XYZ file of C-alpha atoms in Angstrom:
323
model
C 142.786 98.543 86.359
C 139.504 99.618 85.028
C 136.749 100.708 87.800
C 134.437 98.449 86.161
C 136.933 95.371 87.115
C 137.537 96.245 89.989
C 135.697 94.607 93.308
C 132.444 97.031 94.576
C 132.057 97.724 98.283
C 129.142 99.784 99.750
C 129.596 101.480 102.583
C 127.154 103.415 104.751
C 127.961 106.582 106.834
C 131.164 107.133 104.465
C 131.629 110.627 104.777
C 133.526 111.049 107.876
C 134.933 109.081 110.668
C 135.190 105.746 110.271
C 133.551 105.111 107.165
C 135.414 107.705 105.735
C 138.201 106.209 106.387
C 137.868 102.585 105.435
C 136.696 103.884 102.212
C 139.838 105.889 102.152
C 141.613 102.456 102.844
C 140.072 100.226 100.188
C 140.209 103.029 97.732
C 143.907 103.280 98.027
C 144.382 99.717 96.842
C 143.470 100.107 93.290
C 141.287 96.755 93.897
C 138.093 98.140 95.230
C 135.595 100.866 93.755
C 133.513 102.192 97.023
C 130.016 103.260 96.641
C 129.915 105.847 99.766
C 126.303 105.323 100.985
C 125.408 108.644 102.663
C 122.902 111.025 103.722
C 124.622 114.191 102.661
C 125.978 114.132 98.994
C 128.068 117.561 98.887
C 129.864 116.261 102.337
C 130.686 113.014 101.295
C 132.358 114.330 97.944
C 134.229 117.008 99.644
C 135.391 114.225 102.556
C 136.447 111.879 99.398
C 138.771 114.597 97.963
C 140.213 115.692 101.131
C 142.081 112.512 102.524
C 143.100 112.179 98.649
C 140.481 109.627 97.229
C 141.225 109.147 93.553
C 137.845 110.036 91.361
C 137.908 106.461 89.763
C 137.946 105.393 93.103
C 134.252 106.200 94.814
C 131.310 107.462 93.733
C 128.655 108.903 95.978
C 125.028 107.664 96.468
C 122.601 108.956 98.667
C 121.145 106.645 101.338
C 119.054 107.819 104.377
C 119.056 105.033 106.897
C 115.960 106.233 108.732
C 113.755 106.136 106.418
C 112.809 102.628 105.286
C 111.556 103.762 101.300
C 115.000 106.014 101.327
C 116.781 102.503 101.729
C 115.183 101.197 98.613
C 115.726 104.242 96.796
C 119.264 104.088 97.587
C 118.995 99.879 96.371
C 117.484 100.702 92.860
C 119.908 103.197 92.730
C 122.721 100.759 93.167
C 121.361 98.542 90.696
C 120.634 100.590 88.033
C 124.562 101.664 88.151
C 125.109 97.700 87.243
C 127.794 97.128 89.756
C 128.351 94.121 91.303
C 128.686 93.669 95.030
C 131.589 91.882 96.905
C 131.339 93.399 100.233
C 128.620 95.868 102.395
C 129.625 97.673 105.325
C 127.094 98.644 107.541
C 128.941 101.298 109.406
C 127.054 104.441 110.002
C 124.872 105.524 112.981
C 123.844 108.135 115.162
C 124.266 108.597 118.678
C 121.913 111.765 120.692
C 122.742 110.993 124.526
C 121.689 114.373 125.406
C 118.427 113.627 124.300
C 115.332 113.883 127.289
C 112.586 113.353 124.620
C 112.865 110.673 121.783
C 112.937 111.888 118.433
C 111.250 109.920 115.517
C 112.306 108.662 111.793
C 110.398 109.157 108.966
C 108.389 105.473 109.728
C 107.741 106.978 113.516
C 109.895 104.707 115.317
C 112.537 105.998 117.634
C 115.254 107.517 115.410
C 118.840 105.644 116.712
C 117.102 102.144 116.687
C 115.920 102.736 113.507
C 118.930 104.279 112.017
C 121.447 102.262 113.432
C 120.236 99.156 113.205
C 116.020 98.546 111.204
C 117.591 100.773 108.364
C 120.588 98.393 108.027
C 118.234 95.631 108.806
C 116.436 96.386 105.752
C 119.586 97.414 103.815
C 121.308 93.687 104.435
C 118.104 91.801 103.692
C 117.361 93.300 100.164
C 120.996 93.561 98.987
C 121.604 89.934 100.040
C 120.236 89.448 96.950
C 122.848 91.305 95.019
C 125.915 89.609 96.912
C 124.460 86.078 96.021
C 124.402 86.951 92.546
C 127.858 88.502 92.279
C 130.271 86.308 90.842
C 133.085 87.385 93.138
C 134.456 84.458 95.281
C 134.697 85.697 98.342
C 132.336 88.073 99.243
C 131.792 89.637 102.887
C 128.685 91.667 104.653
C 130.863 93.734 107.890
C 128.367 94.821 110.574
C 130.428 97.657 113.248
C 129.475 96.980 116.782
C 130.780 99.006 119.857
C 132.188 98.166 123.238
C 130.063 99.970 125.195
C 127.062 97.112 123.943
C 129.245 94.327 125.576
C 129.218 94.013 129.152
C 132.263 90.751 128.502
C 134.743 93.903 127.748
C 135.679 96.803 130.084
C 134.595 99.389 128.104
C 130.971 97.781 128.052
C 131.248 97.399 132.366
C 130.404 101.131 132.270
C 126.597 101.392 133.067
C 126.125 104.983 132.333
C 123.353 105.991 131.711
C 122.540 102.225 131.436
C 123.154 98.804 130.394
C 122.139 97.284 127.066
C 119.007 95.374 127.224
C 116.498 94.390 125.418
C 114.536 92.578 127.588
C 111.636 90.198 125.371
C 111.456 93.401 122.881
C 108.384 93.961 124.599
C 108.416 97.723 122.465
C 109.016 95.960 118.640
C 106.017 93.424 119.535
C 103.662 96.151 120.408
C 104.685 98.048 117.111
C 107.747 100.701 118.154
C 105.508 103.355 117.368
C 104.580 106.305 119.703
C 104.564 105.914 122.592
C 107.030 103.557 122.222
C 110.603 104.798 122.505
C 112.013 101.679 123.893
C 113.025 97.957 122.249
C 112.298 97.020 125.803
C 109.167 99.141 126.335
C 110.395 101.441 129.673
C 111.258 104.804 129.382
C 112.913 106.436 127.167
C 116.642 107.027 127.658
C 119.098 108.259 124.899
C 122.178 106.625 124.816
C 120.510 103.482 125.936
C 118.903 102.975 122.912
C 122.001 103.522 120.633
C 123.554 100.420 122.821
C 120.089 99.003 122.084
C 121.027 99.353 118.647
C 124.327 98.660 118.517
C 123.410 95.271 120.667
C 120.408 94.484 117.564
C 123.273 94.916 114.945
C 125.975 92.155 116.789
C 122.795 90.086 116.662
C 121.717 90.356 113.121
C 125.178 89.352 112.284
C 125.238 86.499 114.078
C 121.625 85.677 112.828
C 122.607 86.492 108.917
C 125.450 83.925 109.428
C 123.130 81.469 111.057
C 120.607 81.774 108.068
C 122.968 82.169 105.439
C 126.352 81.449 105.174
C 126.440 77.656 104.837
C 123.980 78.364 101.808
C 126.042 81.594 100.297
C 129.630 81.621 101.505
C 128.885 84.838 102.396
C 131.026 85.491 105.066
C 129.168 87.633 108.076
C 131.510 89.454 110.973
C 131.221 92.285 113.390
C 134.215 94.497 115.175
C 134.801 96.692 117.601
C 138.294 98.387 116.211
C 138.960 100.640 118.875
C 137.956 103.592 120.543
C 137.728 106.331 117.763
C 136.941 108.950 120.717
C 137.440 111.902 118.230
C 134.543 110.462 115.838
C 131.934 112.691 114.606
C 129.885 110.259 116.516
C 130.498 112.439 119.218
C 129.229 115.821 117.937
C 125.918 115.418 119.476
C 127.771 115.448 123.245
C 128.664 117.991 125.547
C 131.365 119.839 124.368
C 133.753 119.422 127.786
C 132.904 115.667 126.911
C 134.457 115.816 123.297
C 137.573 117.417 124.527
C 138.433 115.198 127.394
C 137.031 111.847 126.485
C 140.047 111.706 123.447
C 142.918 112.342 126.432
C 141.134 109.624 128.787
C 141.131 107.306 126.140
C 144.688 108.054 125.008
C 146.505 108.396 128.147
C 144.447 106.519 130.721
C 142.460 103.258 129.299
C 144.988 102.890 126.209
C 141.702 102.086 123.870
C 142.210 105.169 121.654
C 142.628 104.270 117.790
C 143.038 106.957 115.103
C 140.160 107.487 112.310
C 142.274 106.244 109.782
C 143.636 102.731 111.838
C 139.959 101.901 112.863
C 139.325 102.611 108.524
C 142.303 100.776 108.106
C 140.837 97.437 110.343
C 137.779 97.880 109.157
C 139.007 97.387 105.444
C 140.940 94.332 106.702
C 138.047 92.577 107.953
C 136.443 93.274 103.693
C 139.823 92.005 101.934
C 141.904 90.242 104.533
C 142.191 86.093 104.272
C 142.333 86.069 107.796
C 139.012 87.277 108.241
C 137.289 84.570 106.020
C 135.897 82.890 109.489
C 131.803 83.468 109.260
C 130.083 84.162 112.397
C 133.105 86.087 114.558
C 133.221 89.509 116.379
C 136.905 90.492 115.802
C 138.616 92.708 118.078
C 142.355 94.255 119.228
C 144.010 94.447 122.492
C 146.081 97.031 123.272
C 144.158 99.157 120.428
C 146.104 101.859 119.603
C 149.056 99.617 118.513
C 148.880 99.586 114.441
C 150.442 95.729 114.535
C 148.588 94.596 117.428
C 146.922 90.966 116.655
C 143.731 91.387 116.270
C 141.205 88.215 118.120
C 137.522 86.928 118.236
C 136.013 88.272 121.167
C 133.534 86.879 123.166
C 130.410 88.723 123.011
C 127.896 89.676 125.700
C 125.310 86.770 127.162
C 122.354 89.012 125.084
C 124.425 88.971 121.971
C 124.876 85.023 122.182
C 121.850 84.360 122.685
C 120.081 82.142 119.393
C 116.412 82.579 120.679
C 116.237 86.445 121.215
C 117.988 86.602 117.958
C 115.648 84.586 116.093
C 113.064 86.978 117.520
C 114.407 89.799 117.046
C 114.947 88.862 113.552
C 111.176 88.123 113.164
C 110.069 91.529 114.831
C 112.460 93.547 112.889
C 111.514 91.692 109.837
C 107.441 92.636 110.434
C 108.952 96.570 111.400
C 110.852 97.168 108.188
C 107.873 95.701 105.920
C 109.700 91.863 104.936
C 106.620 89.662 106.229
């Protein structure tokens, strides 16, 4: 099949864990050419080659998240290769817990929130455009959310260092600039705001679906596909942390999922006809069992909620420039 008949997917944070992965998995079909959306070029290419991408497959397009003019650089960039788009993953993100001050994007707002979830904010409101104009039938916008952001699971029971909560984004209606390091306004603390964020992106999903998919067919899910506790997500933690967390997760909770699985459910959730249901956060049970069923879960009272989401949309749409 020729790469220019094949089906485009972008996704972001595609040069290790997994969005490495999921690339790796659509890739490997011969149906999908990925567009791996990342900050470091050299990395990416080198990650491609190692778990045996085929050159047809990918190419490699430079997108920082943090910076909201480095997202429409990365959009014109897309364009002018005159793909069209069937899917976007929005999977990349950073996590600093060790963090005691907040450090800032290029825009001067608090760097996880505005990597993880106002650059992909930005990213799925401009290329909406270009999946409503593809001719492709089905097409498919994947947000990745975490456990740890949904107090309905166990994994999100945990409330170290704290709970996700975003209160009445008291910090994105005074601006989320300095000294504002908070969605909530309080103090700053580190691995609060990546649940912040990760809480933001389960509800612009439901909020894109809400807005959009009766008019588009664009079909708009979330998942949590296990707990890749060996993810470069991790690099920024202690380094006792990175060794043990893996065997705890493995040999104690039974969440643990390989890179490649969590690529490989992740890819399901872009091609799969059983994930054609707009709206859902998809999830497995006992995770580290490649045929386990996967199921919608139910989602935190925060995430459900239609009014903060509606806000939330509104603020974020004011922080990234759209209004």
């Amino acid at each position: 099949m020729e790469q220019n008949h094949k089906s485009t997917v972008v996704i972001t944070g595609a040069s290790s864990g997994v969005g490495l992965y999921a690339a790796k998995a659509l890739a490997k079909t011969g149906e999908w050419y990925v567009v791996m959306a990342c900050r470091d070029l050299s990395k990416a290419e080198k990650a491609a080659q190692e778990v045996g991408m085929a050159k047809d497959s990918y190419t490699v397009m430079h997108l920082d998240l943090a910076s909201l003019d480095g997202v429409k650089r990365f959009v014109n960039t897309f364009r002018e290769s005159g793909r069209s788009l069937k899917a976007l993953v929005c999977n990349a993100a950073v996590y600093l817990p060790l963090l005691k001050e907040p450090m800032r994007s290029a825009d001067g707002y608090e760097l996880s929130v505005a990597t993880n979830h106002l650059g992909h904010f930005l990213l799925c409101n401009i290329m909406l455009e270009d999946l409503k104009q593809s001719p492709a039938t089905d097409k498919r916008l994947v947000i990745l959310g975490t456990v740890t952001a949904n107090p309905k699971e166990l994994g999100g029971k945990i409330p170290i260092p704290a709970p996700p909560d975003l209160g009445n984004l008291q910090g994105f209606e005074a601006g989320f600039k300095a000294p504002i390091t908070m969605i909530n306004g309080k103090k700053f603390k580190s691995g609060k705001a990546y649940k912040d964020s990760k809480l933001c992106n389960v509800l612009t999903m439901r909020e894109l679906h809400r807005r959009y998919h009766e008019s588009t067919g664009i079909v708009f899910s979330s998942l949590y596909p296990g707990c890749v506790a060996d993810t470069p997500l991790f690099r920024n933690h202690y380094p006792l942390f990175q060794k043990i967390f893996p065997l705890f997760q493995k040999n104690i909770t039974g969440g643990y999922v390989s890179q490649d699985l969590a690529g490989e459910r992740v890819a399901a959730l872009v091609k799969e006809p059983e994930y054609k249901e707009s709206g859902m956060y998809w999830s497995w049970g006992n995770r580290q069992k490649k045929d386990r069923q996967s199921f919608v879960q139910e989602v935190s009272d925060e995430a459900s909620d239609d009014d903060k989401a509606i806000k939330l949309w509104e603020l974020s749409s004011k922080l990234v420039g759209l209004t």
